[in-house]
């Protein structure tokens, strides 16, 4: 996954190198973040001076200083007991996004939910649930928020769909997609982009 700042600086989650690769506007490699932490980044999001990294090694979100890579905070915890998992624990962390208030939204490919945390790391709520009904998530991956504060979640489970939840009460509003390789169908979707400039 990649995050691009307005000035063109790019942050790439590179699981193989165990770091966030930083490129300038001309695509020149200018730095590495997180190499000293033993991370396996699944996703990255940059807000102000912080780089938020969803780490699949530790099943936590690491908050790093985007210039120095210094660890500033962690959000969530790795799951210790699947039979009695806490709401703020991750089994297999995947995608991540932030809203304007710096609330953090994280998908878990095993738990079948999106978990929302406050900026300070406090648990707020979940979206979706495990199962096979339309509002369930089987293998949630990438996610984005749109300008109306709706949460769009890629579910690479059997439905191969994108599911849209209302942020205020976590209600499923709609879904789209079908499994397959024909136009309009998806095969192992991983991420999505919301275009506010060219599509109403």
PDB file of C-alpha atoms in Angstrom:
ATOM      1  CA  UNK A   1       0.000   0.000   0.000  1.00  0.00           C
ATOM      2  CA  UNK A   2       1.017   3.601  -0.570  1.00  0.00           C
ATOM      3  CA  UNK A   3       0.194   7.021   0.864  1.00  0.00           C
ATOM      4  CA  UNK A   4       0.940  10.174  -1.133  1.00  0.00           C
ATOM      5  CA  UNK A   5       1.139  13.558   0.589  1.00  0.00           C
ATOM      6  CA  UNK A   6      -0.093  16.723  -1.171  1.00  0.00           C
ATOM      7  CA  UNK A   7       3.521  17.738  -1.888  1.00  0.00           C
ATOM      8  CA  UNK A   8       4.120  14.459  -3.741  1.00  0.00           C
ATOM      9  CA  UNK A   9       6.088  12.661  -1.025  1.00  0.00           C
ATOM     10  CA  UNK A  10       5.262   8.949  -1.169  1.00  0.00           C
ATOM     11  CA  UNK A  11       5.249   6.406   1.659  1.00  0.00           C
ATOM     12  CA  UNK A  12       5.234   2.758   0.571  1.00  0.00           C
ATOM     13  CA  UNK A  13       4.487  -0.147   2.926  1.00  0.00           C
ATOM     14  CA  UNK A  14       7.135  -2.717   1.990  1.00  0.00           C
ATOM     15  CA  UNK A  15       6.690  -5.975   3.892  1.00  0.00           C
ATOM     16  CA  UNK A  16       9.798  -7.580   2.387  1.00  0.00           C
ATOM     17  CA  UNK A  17      12.186  -4.879   3.616  1.00  0.00           C
ATOM     18  CA  UNK A  18      10.305  -4.477   6.882  1.00  0.00           C
ATOM     19  CA  UNK A  19      10.025  -0.734   6.505  1.00  0.00           C
ATOM     20  CA  UNK A  20       8.169   2.203   5.036  1.00  0.00           C
ATOM     21  CA  UNK A  21      10.039   3.425   1.959  1.00  0.00           C
ATOM     22  CA  UNK A  22       9.911   7.203   1.509  1.00  0.00           C
ATOM     23  CA  UNK A  23      10.219   8.759  -1.967  1.00  0.00           C
ATOM     24  CA  UNK A  24      10.274  12.431  -2.899  1.00  0.00           C
ATOM     25  CA  UNK A  25       8.156  14.109  -5.559  1.00  0.00           C
ATOM     26  CA  UNK A  26      10.622  12.945  -8.241  1.00  0.00           C
ATOM     27  CA  UNK A  27      10.370   9.302  -7.052  1.00  0.00           C
ATOM     28  CA  UNK A  28      13.860   9.354  -5.531  1.00  0.00           C
ATOM     29  CA  UNK A  29      14.243   7.117  -2.472  1.00  0.00           C
ATOM     30  CA  UNK A  30      15.002   9.456   0.439  1.00  0.00           C
ATOM     31  CA  UNK A  31      14.476   7.336   3.542  1.00  0.00           C
ATOM     32  CA  UNK A  32      13.271   4.309   5.448  1.00  0.00           C
ATOM     33  CA  UNK A  33      10.953   4.310   8.462  1.00  0.00           C
ATOM     34  CA  UNK A  34      10.518   1.561  11.037  1.00  0.00           C
ATOM     35  CA  UNK A  35      13.427  -0.705  10.095  1.00  0.00           C
ATOM     36  CA  UNK A  36      14.599  -0.833  13.723  1.00  0.00           C
ATOM     37  CA  UNK A  37      11.186  -2.028  14.953  1.00  0.00           C
ATOM     38  CA  UNK A  38      10.982  -5.401  13.188  1.00  0.00           C
ATOM     39  CA  UNK A  39       7.808  -4.408  11.355  1.00  0.00           C
ATOM     40  CA  UNK A  40       5.978  -6.041   8.487  1.00  0.00           C
ATOM     41  CA  UNK A  41       3.904  -3.126   7.206  1.00  0.00           C
ATOM     42  CA  UNK A  42       0.539  -3.947   5.649  1.00  0.00           C
ATOM     43  CA  UNK A  43      -0.600  -0.343   5.220  1.00  0.00           C
ATOM     44  CA  UNK A  44       0.537   3.228   5.890  1.00  0.00           C
ATOM     45  CA  UNK A  45      -1.244   6.554   6.421  1.00  0.00           C
ATOM     46  CA  UNK A  46       0.441   9.904   7.040  1.00  0.00           C
ATOM     47  CA  UNK A  47      -1.212  12.707   9.011  1.00  0.00           C
ATOM     48  CA  UNK A  48       0.615  15.873  10.049  1.00  0.00           C
ATOM     49  CA  UNK A  49       4.049  14.731  11.259  1.00  0.00           C
ATOM     50  CA  UNK A  50       3.085  11.123  11.993  1.00  0.00           C
ATOM     51  CA  UNK A  51       3.180   7.967   9.894  1.00  0.00           C
ATOM     52  CA  UNK A  52       0.647   5.341  11.013  1.00  0.00           C
ATOM     53  CA  UNK A  53       1.756   1.820  10.126  1.00  0.00           C
ATOM     54  CA  UNK A  54      -0.465  -1.275  10.289  1.00  0.00           C
ATOM     55  CA  UNK A  55       2.084  -3.929  11.270  1.00  0.00           C
ATOM     56  CA  UNK A  56       1.284  -7.570  10.457  1.00  0.00           C
ATOM     57  CA  UNK A  57       4.221  -8.807  12.560  1.00  0.00           C
ATOM     58  CA  UNK A  58       3.000  -7.246  15.785  1.00  0.00           C
ATOM     59  CA  UNK A  59      -0.746  -6.908  14.979  1.00  0.00           C
ATOM     60  CA  UNK A  60      -0.677  -3.304  16.103  1.00  0.00           C
ATOM     61  CA  UNK A  61      -0.697   0.143  14.576  1.00  0.00           C
ATOM     62  CA  UNK A  62       2.661   1.834  15.105  1.00  0.00           C
ATOM     63  CA  UNK A  63       2.652   5.626  15.105  1.00  0.00           C
ATOM     64  CA  UNK A  64       6.033   6.918  13.932  1.00  0.00           C
ATOM     65  CA  UNK A  65       7.546  10.352  13.516  1.00  0.00           C
ATOM     66  CA  UNK A  66       7.468  10.676   9.721  1.00  0.00           C
ATOM     67  CA  UNK A  67      10.887  12.388   9.649  1.00  0.00           C
ATOM     68  CA  UNK A  68      12.915  10.325  12.123  1.00  0.00           C
ATOM     69  CA  UNK A  69      10.991   7.033  12.328  1.00  0.00           C
ATOM     70  CA  UNK A  70      10.898   7.307  16.135  1.00  0.00           C
ATOM     71  CA  UNK A  71       8.079   5.290  17.694  1.00  0.00           C
ATOM     72  CA  UNK A  72       5.550   7.704  19.220  1.00  0.00           C
ATOM     73  CA  UNK A  73       2.654   5.414  20.141  1.00  0.00           C
ATOM     74  CA  UNK A  74       1.014   2.053  19.489  1.00  0.00           C
ATOM     75  CA  UNK A  75      -2.687   1.423  18.887  1.00  0.00           C
ATOM     76  CA  UNK A  76      -4.383  -1.907  19.535  1.00  0.00           C
ATOM     77  CA  UNK A  77      -2.830  -5.133  20.782  1.00  0.00           C
ATOM     78  CA  UNK A  78      -2.053  -8.569  19.348  1.00  0.00           C
ATOM     79  CA  UNK A  79      -4.679 -11.197  20.116  1.00  0.00           C
ATOM     80  CA  UNK A  80      -3.633 -13.525  22.917  1.00  0.00           C
ATOM     81  CA  UNK A  81      -6.721 -15.735  23.328  1.00  0.00           C
ATOM     82  CA  UNK A  82      -9.013 -16.159  20.283  1.00  0.00           C
ATOM     83  CA  UNK A  83     -11.787 -17.570  22.468  1.00  0.00           C
ATOM     84  CA  UNK A  84     -11.845 -14.409  24.581  1.00  0.00           C
ATOM     85  CA  UNK A  85     -10.484 -11.682  22.307  1.00  0.00           C
ATOM     86  CA  UNK A  86     -10.860  -8.083  23.424  1.00  0.00           C
ATOM     87  CA  UNK A  87     -12.331  -5.500  21.047  1.00  0.00           C
ATOM     88  CA  UNK A  88      -8.968  -3.729  20.694  1.00  0.00           C
ATOM     89  CA  UNK A  89      -7.019  -6.874  19.764  1.00  0.00           C
ATOM     90  CA  UNK A  90      -6.012  -7.917  16.241  1.00  0.00           C
ATOM     91  CA  UNK A  91      -5.672 -11.420  14.812  1.00  0.00           C
ATOM     92  CA  UNK A  92      -4.434 -10.477  11.301  1.00  0.00           C
ATOM     93  CA  UNK A  93      -4.209  -6.727  10.766  1.00  0.00           C
ATOM     94  CA  UNK A  94      -4.644  -5.481   7.185  1.00  0.00           C
ATOM     95  CA  UNK A  95      -5.841  -2.067   5.951  1.00  0.00           C
ATOM     96  CA  UNK A  96      -6.048   1.261   7.725  1.00  0.00           C
ATOM     97  CA  UNK A  97      -7.308   4.815   7.277  1.00  0.00           C
ATOM     98  CA  UNK A  98      -7.815   7.948   9.378  1.00  0.00           C
ATOM     99  CA  UNK A  99     -10.539  10.570   9.488  1.00  0.00           C
ATOM    100  CA  UNK A 100     -10.169  14.329   9.976  1.00  0.00           C
ATOM    101  CA  UNK A 101     -10.278  13.953  13.774  1.00  0.00           C
ATOM    102  CA  UNK A 102      -7.336  11.467  13.583  1.00  0.00           C
ATOM    103  CA  UNK A 103      -9.582   8.551  14.534  1.00  0.00           C
ATOM    104  CA  UNK A 104      -7.965   5.358  13.221  1.00  0.00           C
ATOM    105  CA  UNK A 105      -9.924   2.629  11.348  1.00  0.00           C
ATOM    106  CA  UNK A 106      -8.282  -0.785  10.986  1.00  0.00           C
ATOM    107  CA  UNK A 107      -9.391  -3.976   9.213  1.00  0.00           C
ATOM    108  CA  UNK A 108      -8.700  -7.468  10.504  1.00  0.00           C
ATOM    109  CA  UNK A 109      -8.776 -10.301   7.950  1.00  0.00           C
ATOM    110  CA  UNK A 110      -9.627 -12.939  10.552  1.00  0.00           C
ATOM    111  CA  UNK A 111     -11.905 -11.171  13.055  1.00  0.00           C
ATOM    112  CA  UNK A 112     -14.258  -9.964  10.313  1.00  0.00           C
ATOM    113  CA  UNK A 113     -14.598  -6.410  11.615  1.00  0.00           C
ATOM    114  CA  UNK A 114     -13.274  -2.896  11.178  1.00  0.00           C
ATOM    115  CA  UNK A 115     -12.172  -1.402  14.493  1.00  0.00           C
ATOM    116  CA  UNK A 116     -12.285   2.337  15.166  1.00  0.00           C
ATOM    117  CA  UNK A 117      -9.901   3.943  17.670  1.00  0.00           C
ATOM    118  CA  UNK A 118      -9.723   7.515  18.936  1.00  0.00           C
ATOM    119  CA  UNK A 119      -6.597   9.535  18.217  1.00  0.00           C
ATOM    120  CA  UNK A 120      -5.210   8.560  21.637  1.00  0.00           C
ATOM    121  CA  UNK A 121      -5.688   4.845  20.888  1.00  0.00           C
ATOM    122  CA  UNK A 122      -8.876   4.314  22.898  1.00  0.00           C
ATOM    123  CA  UNK A 123     -11.317   1.781  21.394  1.00  0.00           C
ATOM    124  CA  UNK A 124     -14.491   3.407  20.002  1.00  0.00           C
ATOM    125  CA  UNK A 125     -16.515   0.878  17.957  1.00  0.00           C
ATOM    126  CA  UNK A 126     -16.537  -1.854  15.335  1.00  0.00           C
ATOM    127  CA  UNK A 127     -18.136  -2.094  11.879  1.00  0.00           C
ATOM    128  CA  UNK A 128     -19.343  -5.355  10.362  1.00  0.00           C
ATOM    129  CA  UNK A 129     -19.216  -8.743  12.034  1.00  0.00           C
ATOM    130  CA  UNK A 130     -18.017 -12.234  11.193  1.00  0.00           C
ATOM    131  CA  UNK A 131     -20.404 -14.392   9.189  1.00  0.00           C
ATOM    132  CA  UNK A 132     -21.945 -14.749   5.746  1.00  0.00           C
ATOM    133  CA  UNK A 133     -24.813 -12.207   5.777  1.00  0.00           C
ATOM    134  CA  UNK A 134     -24.539  -9.014   3.696  1.00  0.00           C
ATOM    135  CA  UNK A 135     -23.369  -6.871   6.633  1.00  0.00           C
ATOM    136  CA  UNK A 136     -20.668  -9.392   7.571  1.00  0.00           C
ATOM    137  CA  UNK A 137     -16.987  -9.203   6.665  1.00  0.00           C
ATOM    138  CA  UNK A 138     -15.093 -12.377   5.826  1.00  0.00           C
ATOM    139  CA  UNK A 139     -11.660 -11.102   4.740  1.00  0.00           C
ATOM    140  CA  UNK A 140     -11.635  -7.327   5.106  1.00  0.00           C
ATOM    141  CA  UNK A 141      -8.659  -5.550   3.596  1.00  0.00           C
ATOM    142  CA  UNK A 142      -8.462  -1.976   2.247  1.00  0.00           C
ATOM    143  CA  UNK A 143     -10.789   0.794   3.419  1.00  0.00           C
ATOM    144  CA  UNK A 144     -11.428   4.470   2.783  1.00  0.00           C
ATOM    145  CA  UNK A 145     -13.702   7.242   4.063  1.00  0.00           C
ATOM    146  CA  UNK A 146     -15.560   9.429   1.585  1.00  0.00           C
ATOM    147  CA  UNK A 147     -16.489  13.121   1.851  1.00  0.00           C
ATOM    148  CA  UNK A 148     -19.813  12.179   3.487  1.00  0.00           C
ATOM    149  CA  UNK A 149     -17.946  10.204   6.200  1.00  0.00           C
ATOM    150  CA  UNK A 150     -19.098   6.822   4.891  1.00  0.00           C
ATOM    151  CA  UNK A 151     -16.718   3.907   5.385  1.00  0.00           C
ATOM    152  CA  UNK A 152     -15.970   1.803   2.272  1.00  0.00           C
ATOM    153  CA  UNK A 153     -14.455  -1.615   3.032  1.00  0.00           C
ATOM    154  CA  UNK A 154     -13.003  -4.171   0.607  1.00  0.00           C
ATOM    155  CA  UNK A 155     -14.118  -7.697   1.520  1.00  0.00           C
ATOM    156  CA  UNK A 156     -12.055 -10.316  -0.316  1.00  0.00           C
ATOM    157  CA  UNK A 157     -14.123 -13.159   1.127  1.00  0.00           C
ATOM    158  CA  UNK A 158     -16.500 -15.242  -0.987  1.00  0.00           C
ATOM    159  CA  UNK A 159     -18.634 -12.215  -1.880  1.00  0.00           C
ATOM    160  CA  UNK A 160     -15.656 -10.312  -3.405  1.00  0.00           C
ATOM    161  CA  UNK A 161     -17.443  -7.059  -2.639  1.00  0.00           C
ATOM    162  CA  UNK A 162     -17.013  -3.518  -1.409  1.00  0.00           C
ATOM    163  CA  UNK A 163     -19.299  -2.767   1.542  1.00  0.00           C
ATOM    164  CA  UNK A 164     -20.306   0.751   2.558  1.00  0.00           C
ATOM    165  CA  UNK A 165     -21.115   1.523   6.200  1.00  0.00           C
ATOM    166  CA  UNK A 166     -22.610   4.646   7.758  1.00  0.00           C
ATOM    167  CA  UNK A 167     -20.067   5.985  10.219  1.00  0.00           C
ATOM    168  CA  UNK A 168     -22.505   7.231  12.853  1.00  0.00           C
ATOM    169  CA  UNK A 169     -24.080   3.853  13.660  1.00  0.00           C
ATOM    170  CA  UNK A 170     -22.047   1.297  11.629  1.00  0.00           C
ATOM    171  CA  UNK A 171     -25.109   0.362   9.556  1.00  0.00           C
ATOM    172  CA  UNK A 172     -24.482  -1.283   6.178  1.00  0.00           C
ATOM    173  CA  UNK A 173     -25.805   1.042   3.461  1.00  0.00           C
ATOM    174  CA  UNK A 174     -24.925  -0.854   0.279  1.00  0.00           C
ATOM    175  CA  UNK A 175     -22.497  -3.247  -1.321  1.00  0.00           C
ATOM    176  CA  UNK A 176     -21.290  -3.933  -4.836  1.00  0.00           C
ATOM    177  CA  UNK A 177     -19.204  -6.498  -6.649  1.00  0.00           C
ATOM    178  CA  UNK A 178     -19.363 -10.145  -7.632  1.00  0.00           C
ATOM    179  CA  UNK A 179     -16.698 -12.851  -7.643  1.00  0.00           C
ATOM    180  CA  UNK A 180     -15.124 -13.425 -11.044  1.00  0.00           C
ATOM    181  CA  UNK A 181     -12.843 -11.998 -13.710  1.00  0.00           C
ATOM    182  CA  UNK A 182     -15.385 -10.322 -16.008  1.00  0.00           C
ATOM    183  CA  UNK A 183     -16.056  -6.545 -16.055  1.00  0.00           C
ATOM    184  CA  UNK A 184     -17.799  -5.527 -12.836  1.00  0.00           C
ATOM    185  CA  UNK A 185     -16.478  -8.577 -10.996  1.00  0.00           C
ATOM    186  CA  UNK A 186     -13.539  -8.864  -8.594  1.00  0.00           C
ATOM    187  CA  UNK A 187     -10.933 -11.507  -7.879  1.00  0.00           C
ATOM    188  CA  UNK A 188      -9.100 -11.057  -4.547  1.00  0.00           C
ATOM    189  CA  UNK A 189      -9.581  -7.271  -4.272  1.00  0.00           C
ATOM    190  CA  UNK A 190      -7.183  -5.569  -1.888  1.00  0.00           C
ATOM    191  CA  UNK A 191      -7.748  -1.814  -1.914  1.00  0.00           C
ATOM    192  CA  UNK A 192      -9.866   0.987  -3.357  1.00  0.00           C
ATOM    193  CA  UNK A 193      -9.705   4.673  -4.264  1.00  0.00           C
ATOM    194  CA  UNK A 194     -12.569   7.155  -3.992  1.00  0.00           C
ATOM    195  CA  UNK A 195     -12.549   9.762  -6.759  1.00  0.00           C
ATOM    196  CA  UNK A 196     -14.366  12.973  -5.870  1.00  0.00           C
ATOM    197  CA  UNK A 197     -13.211  14.880  -8.940  1.00  0.00           C
ATOM    198  CA  UNK A 198     -14.372  12.817 -11.911  1.00  0.00           C
ATOM    199  CA  UNK A 199     -17.297  10.747 -10.587  1.00  0.00           C
ATOM    200  CA  UNK A 200     -20.328  12.136  -8.751  1.00  0.00           C
TER     201      UNK A 200
END
